[in-house]
Short mmCIF file of C-alpha atoms in Angstrom, two decimals:
data_model
loop_
_atom_site.label_atom_id
_atom_site.label_comp_id
_atom_site.label_asym_id
_atom_site.label_seq_id
_atom_site.Cartn_x
_atom_site.Cartn_y
_atom_site.Cartn_z
CA MET A 1 17.08 19.57 25.00
CA ALA A 2 13.57 18.26 24.81
CA SER A 3 13.57 13.92 24.80
CA LEU A 4 13.14 12.27 21.60
CA LEU A 5 10.40 10.83 22.86
CA ASP A 6 8.80 14.44 23.57
CA LEU A 7 9.39 15.26 20.05
CA ARG A 8 7.93 12.47 18.72
CA ARG A 9 4.88 12.78 20.18
CA ARG A 10 4.43 16.29 19.09
CA ILE A 11 5.10 15.59 15.42
CA LYS A 12 2.46 13.10 15.54
CA SER A 13 0.07 15.70 17.09
CA VAL A 14 0.96 18.39 14.55
CA LYS A 15 0.49 15.73 11.93
CA ASN A 16 -3.19 15.00 13.21
CA THR A 17 -3.95 18.81 13.60
CA GLN A 18 -2.48 19.10 9.70
CA LYS A 19 -4.86 15.92 8.34
CA ILE A 20 -7.81 18.10 9.99
CA THR A 21 -7.24 21.51 8.67
CA LYS A 22 -6.66 19.99 5.18
CA ALA A 23 -9.98 18.32 5.34
CA MET A 24 -11.45 21.22 6.21
CA GLU A 25 -9.74 23.28 3.34
CA LEU A 26 -11.06 20.72 0.82
CA VAL A 27 -14.40 20.66 2.66
CA ALA A 28 -14.35 24.91 2.36
CA ALA A 29 -13.46 24.45 -1.34
CA ALA A 30 -16.36 22.50 -2.05
CA LYS A 31 -18.84 24.59 0.23
CA MET A 32 -17.34 27.48 -1.72
CA ARG A 33 -18.28 26.87 -5.12
CA ARG A 34 -22.15 25.83 -4.00
CA ALA A 35 -22.21 29.15 -2.27
CA GLN A 36 -21.46 30.52 -5.23
CA GLU A 37 -23.75 28.93 -7.51
CA ARG A 38 -26.69 29.91 -4.74
CA LEU A 39 -25.56 33.61 -5.23
CA LEU A 40 -26.09 33.44 -9.07
CA ALA A 41 -28.99 31.52 -8.46
CA ALA A 42 -30.51 34.18 -6.30
CA ARG A 43 -29.82 36.95 -8.92
CA PRO A 44 -33.07 36.24 -11.45
CA TYR A 45 -35.40 37.23 -8.49
CA ALA A 46 -33.15 40.07 -7.15
CA ASP A 47 -32.96 41.73 -10.78
CA GLU A 48 -36.39 41.35 -11.43
CA ILE A 49 -37.87 42.74 -8.10
CA ALA A 50 -34.95 45.44 -8.63
CA GLY A 51 -36.06 46.16 -12.33
CA VAL A 52 -39.74 46.27 -11.57
CA THR A 53 -39.47 48.46 -8.26
CA GLU A 54 -37.62 50.83 -10.36
CA GLU A 55 -40.07 51.19 -13.35
CA LEU A 56 -43.20 51.66 -10.28
CA MET A 57 -40.59 54.34 -8.42
CA ARG A 58 -40.41 56.08 -11.88
CA ARG A 59 -44.18 56.01 -12.36
CA SER A 60 -45.38 57.24 -9.24
CA SER A 61 -43.24 59.64 -7.29
CA GLY A 62 -46.45 60.98 -5.63
CA HIS A 63 -46.74 58.04 -3.54
CA ARG A 64 -44.94 57.86 0.18
CA HIS A 65 -44.39 54.54 1.44
CA PRO A 66 -42.88 54.26 4.83
CA LEU A 67 -39.88 52.59 4.12
CA LEU A 68 -38.90 55.69 1.64
CA GLN A 69 -39.46 58.35 4.45
CA VAL A 70 -36.21 60.27 4.83
CA ARG A 71 -36.01 61.22 8.61
CA GLU A 72 -33.61 63.20 10.42
CA VAL A 73 -31.44 60.37 12.15
CA ARG A 74 -31.93 60.19 15.42
CA ARG A 75 -31.73 56.46 16.26
CA ARG A 76 -29.88 53.77 14.22
CA CYS A 77 -29.80 50.48 13.55
CA LEU A 78 -27.39 47.90 12.01
CA ILE A 79 -27.76 44.41 10.75
CA VAL A 80 -24.51 42.74 11.41
CA ILE A 81 -24.53 39.62 9.66
CA THR A 82 -21.06 36.87 10.67
CA ALA A 83 -20.93 33.51 9.98
CA ASP A 84 -21.84 31.13 12.62
CA ARG A 85 -18.57 29.56 13.02
CA GLY A 86 -15.08 30.69 13.50
CA LEU A 87 -11.84 29.34 12.07
CA ALA A 88 -12.10 31.67 8.95
CA GLY A 89 -9.36 33.84 9.44
CA ALA A 90 -9.88 37.52 9.96
CA LEU A 91 -13.88 37.11 8.26
CA ASN A 92 -15.66 37.66 11.59
CA SER A 93 -13.42 40.17 13.23
CA ASN A 94 -13.39 42.29 10.17
CA THR A 95 -16.88 42.50 9.97
CA ILE A 96 -17.50 43.17 13.45
CA ARG A 97 -14.77 45.69 13.64
CA LEU A 98 -16.34 47.92 10.90
CA ALA A 99 -19.71 47.57 12.35
CA LEU A 100 -18.17 48.74 15.62
CA ARG A 101 -16.63 51.73 13.87
CA GLU A 102 -19.53 52.43 12.15
CA MET A 103 -21.43 52.83 15.69
CA ASN A 104 -18.87 55.12 16.91
CA SER A 105 -18.68 57.32 13.95
CA THR A 106 -22.06 58.68 15.38
CA PRO A 107 -21.20 58.19 18.76
CA ASP A 108 -24.55 60.63 20.11
CA ILE A 109 -26.85 58.55 18.07
CA PRO A 110 -27.96 55.42 20.06
CA CYS A 111 -27.41 51.91 17.78
CA SER A 112 -29.24 48.82 18.15
CA VAL A 113 -28.38 45.57 16.56
CA VAL A 114 -30.00 42.77 14.41
CA SER A 115 -27.83 40.17 14.39
CA VAL A 116 -27.40 37.18 11.59
CA GLY A 117 -25.05 34.57 12.65
CA ARG A 118 -23.43 33.40 16.25
CA LYS A 119 -20.50 35.29 15.91
CA GLY A 120 -21.71 38.66 15.59
CA ARG A 121 -24.05 38.03 17.80
CA ASP A 122 -21.80 36.89 20.71
CA SER A 123 -19.12 39.39 20.20
CA LEU A 124 -21.81 42.22 20.32
CA ARG A 125 -23.15 40.66 23.42
CA ARG A 126 -20.40 40.70 25.13
CA MET A 127 -19.78 44.44 24.54
CA GLY A 128 -23.17 45.28 25.82
CA LYS A 129 -24.82 46.51 22.55
CA GLN A 130 -28.42 46.73 22.43
CA PHE A 131 -30.26 43.90 20.59
CA VAL A 132 -33.53 43.85 18.70
CA ALA A 133 -33.76 40.72 16.84
CA ASP A 134 -31.12 37.48 16.39
CA VAL A 135 -31.23 35.06 13.42
CA SER A 136 -28.78 32.22 14.10
CA SER A 137 -27.18 29.04 13.56
CA TYR A 138 -28.70 29.72 9.88
CA GLY A 139 -26.60 26.85 8.40
CA ASP A 140 -24.87 26.94 4.79
CA ARG A 141 -27.92 26.85 3.24
CA PRO A 142 -30.42 29.33 4.30
CA THR A 143 -33.99 30.03 2.78
CA LEU A 144 -35.35 33.19 2.83
CA GLY A 145 -37.93 32.19 5.03
CA GLU A 146 -35.25 31.45 8.11
CA LEU A 147 -33.57 34.75 7.61
CA LEU A 148 -37.00 36.75 7.12
CA PRO A 149 -37.62 37.58 10.87
CA ALA A 150 -34.75 39.48 11.44
CA MET A 151 -35.53 41.78 8.43
CA ARG A 152 -39.24 41.99 9.21
CA VAL A 153 -37.87 43.38 12.67
CA ALA A 154 -35.48 45.96 11.14
CA MET A 155 -38.46 47.47 8.67
CA GLN A 156 -41.24 47.19 11.50
CA GLU A 157 -38.40 49.17 13.55
CA TYR A 158 -38.06 51.63 10.89
CA THR A 159 -41.53 52.07 10.07
CA ARG A 160 -42.68 52.47 13.78
CA GLY A 161 -40.20 55.30 14.21
CA GLU A 162 -38.05 53.47 16.40
CA VAL A 163 -35.33 53.86 14.00
CA ASP A 164 -34.39 56.49 11.22
CA ARG A 165 -31.79 54.56 9.66
CA VAL A 166 -31.16 50.81 8.93
CA ASP A 167 -27.59 49.31 7.43
CA VAL A 168 -26.53 46.14 6.72
CA VAL A 169 -22.71 44.99 7.85
CA TYR A 170 -21.68 42.04 6.04
CA SER A 171 -18.55 40.39 4.04
CA GLN A 172 -18.87 41.01 0.38
CA PHE A 173 -17.85 38.32 -1.90
CA ALA A 174 -15.11 40.00 -4.16
CA SER A 175 -13.17 36.60 -5.11
CA ALA A 176 -12.15 33.52 -3.65
CA GLY A 177 -9.17 35.23 -2.63
CA ARG A 178 -10.81 38.48 -1.72
CA GLN A 179 -13.81 39.19 0.97
CA GLU A 180 -14.22 42.66 1.95
CA ALA A 181 -16.59 43.95 4.71
CA THR A 182 -18.84 46.22 3.90
CA VAL A 183 -21.62 48.45 5.10
CA GLN A 184 -24.59 49.35 3.03
CA CYS A 185 -27.67 51.49 3.75
CA LEU A 186 -30.43 49.29 3.98
CA LEU A 187 -33.50 52.23 4.80
CA PRO A 188 -34.73 54.25 4.00
CA ILE A 189 -34.48 52.89 0.46
CA ALA A 190 -32.40 54.50 -1.83
CA ILE A 191 -33.89 53.58 -5.67
CA PRO A 192 -30.92 53.64 -7.97
CA GLU A 193 -31.59 55.67 -10.69
CA VAL A 194 -31.26 53.96 -13.92
CA ALA A 195 -30.92 54.59 -17.37
CA SER A 196 -34.60 54.14 -18.91
CA GLY A 197 -34.92 51.07 -20.93
CA PRO A 198 -37.86 50.67 -23.05
CA ALA A 199 -40.54 51.99 -20.54
CA VAL A 200 -43.67 49.46 -20.27
CA ASP A 201 -47.10 50.67 -20.04
CA PHE A 202 -47.80 48.46 -16.87
CA GLU A 203 -51.60 48.18 -15.58
CA TYR A 204 -51.59 47.15 -12.13
CA GLU A 205 -54.44 45.67 -10.36
CA PRO A 206 -55.65 46.70 -7.49
CA GLU A 207 -53.75 49.82 -7.72
CA ALA A 208 -50.11 51.15 -8.28
CA ARG A 209 -49.82 52.54 -4.62
CA ASP A 210 -51.10 48.66 -3.12
CA VAL A 211 -48.29 47.58 -5.57
CA ILE A 212 -45.54 49.16 -4.24
CA ASP A 213 -46.29 48.39 -0.60
CA ALA A 214 -46.30 44.89 -1.48
CA LEU A 215 -42.87 45.26 -3.40
CA LEU A 216 -40.65 47.21 -1.42
CA PRO A 217 -40.54 45.03 1.58
CA ARG A 218 -39.71 41.98 -0.73
CA TYR A 219 -37.09 44.24 -2.51
CA VAL A 220 -35.78 45.06 1.16
CA GLU A 221 -35.39 41.18 1.57
CA ALA A 222 -34.14 40.24 -1.57
CA GLN A 223 -31.02 42.66 -0.48
CA VAL A 224 -30.79 40.86 2.89
CA TYR A 225 -30.91 37.45 1.65
CA ARG A 226 -27.96 38.65 -1.12
CA ALA A 227 -25.96 40.07 1.76
CA VAL A 228 -26.46 36.87 3.47
CA LEU A 229 -25.62 34.58 1.02
CA GLU A 230 -22.27 36.63 -0.03
CA ASN A 231 -21.59 36.43 3.36
CA ILE A 232 -21.60 32.87 3.29
CA ALA A 233 -19.50 32.98 0.12
CA SER A 234 -16.90 34.69 1.86
CA GLU A 235 -16.85 32.73 4.79
CA GLN A 236 -15.82 29.11 3.14
CA ALA A 237 -13.63 31.31 0.68
CA ALA A 238 -12.00 32.99 4.09
CA ARG A 239 -11.84 29.25 5.60
CA MET A 240 -10.38 27.79 2.79
CA LEU A 241 -7.65 30.30 2.54
CA ALA A 242 -7.11 30.20 6.20
CA MET A 243 -6.96 26.50 6.63
CA HIS A 244 -4.74 26.08 3.61
CA SER A 245 -2.07 28.47 5.42
CA ALA A 246 -2.55 26.31 8.59
CA SER A 247 -1.89 23.36 6.77
CA ASP A 248 1.37 24.81 5.19
CA ASN A 249 2.34 25.70 8.50
CA ALA A 250 1.78 22.51 9.96
CA SER A 251 4.12 21.14 7.11
CA ASP A 252 6.82 23.43 8.00
CA LEU A 253 6.39 22.67 11.98
CA ILE A 254 6.98 18.98 11.16
CA ALA A 255 9.89 19.74 8.73
CA ASP A 256 11.50 21.41 11.75
CA LEU A 257 10.30 18.76 14.56
CA THR A 258 11.91 16.14 12.45
CA LEU A 259 15.13 17.77 11.95
CA THR A 260 15.38 18.49 15.75
CA ALA A 261 14.07 14.83 16.26
CA ASN A 262 17.13 13.42 14.31
CA LYS A 263 19.67 15.78 15.75
CA VAL A 264 18.65 14.42 19.38
CA ARG A 265 18.72 11.07 18.14
CA GLN A 266 22.24 10.99 16.53
CA ALA A 267 23.43 12.98 19.53
CA THR A 268 22.26 10.08 22.07
CA ILE A 269 23.86 7.58 19.20
CA THR A 270 27.36 9.39 19.67
CA THR A 271 27.17 9.16 22.96
CA GLU A 272 26.38 5.81 23.08
CA LEU A 273 29.22 4.95 21.06
CA MET A 274 32.17 7.38 22.46
CA GLU A 275 31.26 5.42 26.13
CA VAL A 276 31.64 2.22 24.61
CA VAL A 277 34.76 3.13 22.66
CA ALA A 278 35.94 4.96 26.00
CA GLY A 279 35.07 1.84 28.02
CA SER A 280 36.72 -0.56 25.72
CA ALA A 281 39.77 1.79 25.45
CA ALA A 282 39.75 1.78 29.59
CA GLY A 283 39.58 -1.90 29.59
CA MET B 1 -48.13 27.19 -34.97
CA PRO B 2 -49.70 28.96 -32.66
CA GLU B 3 -48.14 31.38 -30.45
CA LYS B 4 -46.51 30.68 -27.13
CA LEU B 5 -45.84 32.52 -23.76
CA LYS B 6 -42.65 32.08 -22.00
CA VAL B 7 -43.04 31.23 -18.41
CA GLU B 8 -40.66 31.96 -15.72
CA LEU B 9 -41.08 31.06 -11.92
CA VAL B 10 -38.61 32.93 -10.02
CA THR B 11 -37.93 32.72 -5.83
CA ALA B 12 -35.75 34.47 -4.21
CA GLU B 13 -33.46 31.02 -3.92
CA GLY B 14 -33.61 30.62 -7.45
CA ARG B 15 -35.51 29.78 -10.86
CA VAL B 16 -38.00 26.76 -10.83
CA LEU B 17 -39.56 27.24 -13.83
CA SER B 18 -38.87 28.47 -17.20
CA GLU B 19 -40.54 26.98 -20.12
CA GLU B 20 -43.47 27.43 -22.80
CA ALA B 21 -46.90 27.86 -22.64
CA ASP B 22 -49.98 28.25 -24.25
CA PHE B 23 -52.20 29.39 -21.21
CA VAL B 24 -51.54 30.34 -17.75
CA VAL B 25 -53.54 30.67 -14.30
CA VAL B 26 -52.41 32.59 -11.79
CA PRO B 27 -53.83 32.99 -8.21
CA GLY B 28 -54.17 37.25 -8.49
CA LYS B 29 -55.01 39.08 -5.41
CA ASP B 30 -58.29 40.08 -6.71
CA GLY B 31 -59.01 36.58 -8.31
CA GLU B 32 -57.45 33.81 -10.84
CA LEU B 33 -56.43 35.49 -13.48
CA GLY B 34 -56.17 33.48 -16.73
CA ILE B 35 -52.88 34.46 -19.27
CA LEU B 36 -53.00 33.83 -22.76
CA PRO B 37 -50.41 35.43 -25.25
CA HIS B 38 -50.75 39.09 -26.42
CA HIS B 39 -51.97 40.02 -22.67
CA ILE B 40 -51.95 43.69 -21.65
CA SER B 41 -48.90 44.15 -19.61
CA LEU B 42 -49.85 43.61 -16.09
CA LEU B 43 -48.73 44.22 -12.40
CA THR B 44 -50.22 42.69 -9.63
CA PRO B 45 -49.73 40.68 -6.32
CA LEU B 46 -51.29 37.20 -5.93
CA LYS B 47 -52.03 35.34 -3.01
CA PRO B 48 -51.30 31.74 -1.82
CA GLY B 49 -52.33 29.31 -4.03
CA GLU B 50 -51.77 27.55 -7.07
CA VAL B 51 -50.43 28.35 -10.83
CA LYS B 52 -51.30 25.90 -13.19
CA VAL B 53 -49.17 26.24 -16.75
CA VAL B 54 -51.04 24.56 -19.85
CA ASN B 55 -48.56 23.95 -22.81
CA ASP B 56 -49.74 21.39 -25.63
CA GLY B 57 -52.59 20.02 -23.51
CA ASN B 58 -50.49 18.94 -20.77
CA GLU B 59 -51.33 20.90 -17.35
CA GLU B 60 -48.57 21.42 -14.46
CA PHE B 61 -49.53 22.88 -11.05
CA LEU B 62 -46.95 24.65 -8.61
CA PHE B 63 -47.97 26.17 -5.38
CA VAL B 64 -46.96 30.02 -4.75
CA SER B 65 -47.61 31.37 -1.20
CA GLY B 66 -47.79 35.10 -1.92
CA GLY B 67 -45.59 37.18 -4.70
CA PHE B 68 -45.99 38.97 -7.72
CA VAL B 69 -46.72 38.42 -11.54
CA GLU B 70 -45.32 40.19 -13.97
CA VAL B 71 -47.04 40.12 -17.58
CA LEU B 72 -45.50 41.52 -20.90
CA PRO B 73 -46.75 40.72 -24.18
CA ASN B 74 -45.11 37.36 -24.37
CA ARG B 75 -43.62 36.73 -21.21
CA VAL B 76 -44.97 36.12 -17.97
CA VAL B 77 -42.49 36.20 -14.93
CA ILE B 78 -44.13 35.05 -11.51
CA LEU B 79 -41.94 36.62 -8.59
CA ALA B 80 -43.01 33.73 -5.77
CA ASP B 81 -42.53 34.12 -2.15
CA ALA B 82 -41.96 30.30 -2.03
CA ALA B 83 -42.45 28.05 -5.00
CA GLU B 84 -42.27 24.27 -4.50
CA ARG B 85 -43.09 21.50 -6.88
CA ALA B 86 -46.39 19.93 -5.92
CA GLU B 87 -44.56 16.47 -5.56
CA GLU B 88 -42.07 18.24 -3.42
CA ILE B 89 -44.83 19.54 -1.10
CA ASP B 90 -44.19 17.47 2.35
CA GLU B 91 -47.75 16.38 2.89
CA ALA B 92 -46.89 15.65 6.60
CA ARG B 93 -45.39 19.48 7.31
CA ALA B 94 -48.53 20.99 5.78
CA LEU B 95 -50.50 19.10 8.06
CA GLU B 96 -47.93 20.11 11.28
CA ALA B 97 -48.34 23.53 10.30
CA ARG B 98 -51.89 23.53 9.57
CA GLN B 99 -52.46 22.39 13.10
CA ARG B 100 -49.93 24.92 14.25
CA ALA B 101 -52.04 27.46 12.53
CA GLN B 102 -55.58 26.19 13.95
CA ALA B 103 -53.78 26.15 17.52
CA MET B 104 -53.05 29.95 17.10
CA LEU B 105 -56.09 31.02 15.32
CA ALA B 106 -57.83 29.59 18.58
CA ASP B 107 -56.01 31.81 20.93
CA ASN B 108 -55.67 34.76 18.59
CA ARG B 109 -57.08 35.86 15.54
CA SER B 110 -53.69 37.26 14.01
CA GLY B 111 -53.31 37.80 10.19
CA ASP B 112 -50.60 35.89 10.32
CA ALA B 113 -52.14 32.64 11.45
CA VAL B 114 -54.93 33.16 8.90
CA ALA B 115 -52.04 33.58 6.19
CA ALA B 116 -50.31 30.58 7.67
CA LEU B 117 -53.33 28.62 7.51
CA GLU B 118 -54.31 29.59 4.16
CA ARG B 119 -51.11 28.54 3.08
CA ALA B 120 -51.27 25.12 4.72
CA VAL B 121 -54.26 24.49 3.20
CA PHE B 122 -53.28 25.16 -0.42
CA ARG B 123 -50.86 23.13 -0.28
CA LEU B 124 -52.55 19.84 0.56
CA HIS B 125 -55.25 20.77 -2.08
CA VAL B 126 -52.27 20.67 -4.71
CA THR B 127 -51.09 17.66 -3.40
CA GLU B 128 -54.64 16.26 -3.86
CA ILE B 129 -54.81 17.34 -7.43
CA ARG B 130 -51.34 15.47 -7.71
CA ARG B 131 -52.49 12.35 -6.56
CA ARG B 132 -55.60 12.52 -8.31
CA ARG B 133 -54.15 13.09 -11.86
CA PRO B 134 -50.55 12.24 -12.28
CA THR B 135 -49.13 14.83 -15.20
CA ARG B 136 -46.16 14.36 -16.74
CA SER B 137 -43.06 15.05 -14.63
CA GLY B 138 -41.57 19.10 -15.52
CA PRO B 139 -38.61 19.62 -17.47
CA LYS B 140 -35.65 18.99 -14.90
CA ASN B 141 -33.72 22.35 -14.32
#
């Protein structure tokens, strides 16, 4: 049996760990709220861009923008969005696993990777995947500008014909209790069919196709940006949950160790008493 | 009471401005566009420059580094690439960006460098306007 001193030392160390996990839980909860707010704040822009793009596509179906071209898929590209930091439960490994499954589903087609976030970058690099771009260390509050390079590279690869399909893998934020790794096709752009609202007769300046040329990249950017924001919200939610159960486990462990420590203490006292009694009886 | 326009300025990061106005000027790709109520519906890209919002004689300036404007009869939606309130613009950063862009221009006259320079110059320009003529501070969002 472990000595009393060892047990006390272990209790102390578990208590210290618990303090950290509790603090991390609170921080993650606060950050999750802010991440959710940012997700909401990004919505008006994304909705407007999507609305205008759909409207435009309906009118000028003749124009084939390079980002709309559907080609036979010979090479693919995955944008893998993960967190920069771990200690977020199975969040990152779920995303990475989904990304790998996606790659293995088409084993004959070479697949390149654009990584957003350190965790995905590191583990995919260890597996020897081919990278075309990386944007990591984006923090809790990335601006579109910080993430833009990743999207630019993916779009360039597509327009140059280096890849024939681009997907995004990220963790969708369903609720504080549920995050799901998701794959979404980014390129070629599939404009969702919408029930036509009151059609607005827009004038275009200089011309409809010029407007489309400028609009489509931003449509793609808005989609990726939203995915990153969702991933951040998911990250914080997952961390909050993971740290909550870690704190609970620490409580259990402390209770266990305390019980053992008390037993050891009592056993020692009993033994000492017996010795005293035996000694006085002999004397 | 004269009719008003509803002006909205949104960026990918959030809504920057949403208010009534009599008159709006935006930096259209082919030149400045002044928009009054009942303007024809229009969709056009923007170039880096300043957006002027006039309401009851008050003028407010905002910087956009590109984007789109969607004009509806009584509503103007500016989809800006990056919109900042003029007082928020960090002059030192803009200057630094300008120097960097100029250094880039010196060895390579690429389109990106030209755009970066254009943006930097306009940022400084708006900041100067702010300093010369302090207008009322915008509504807090």
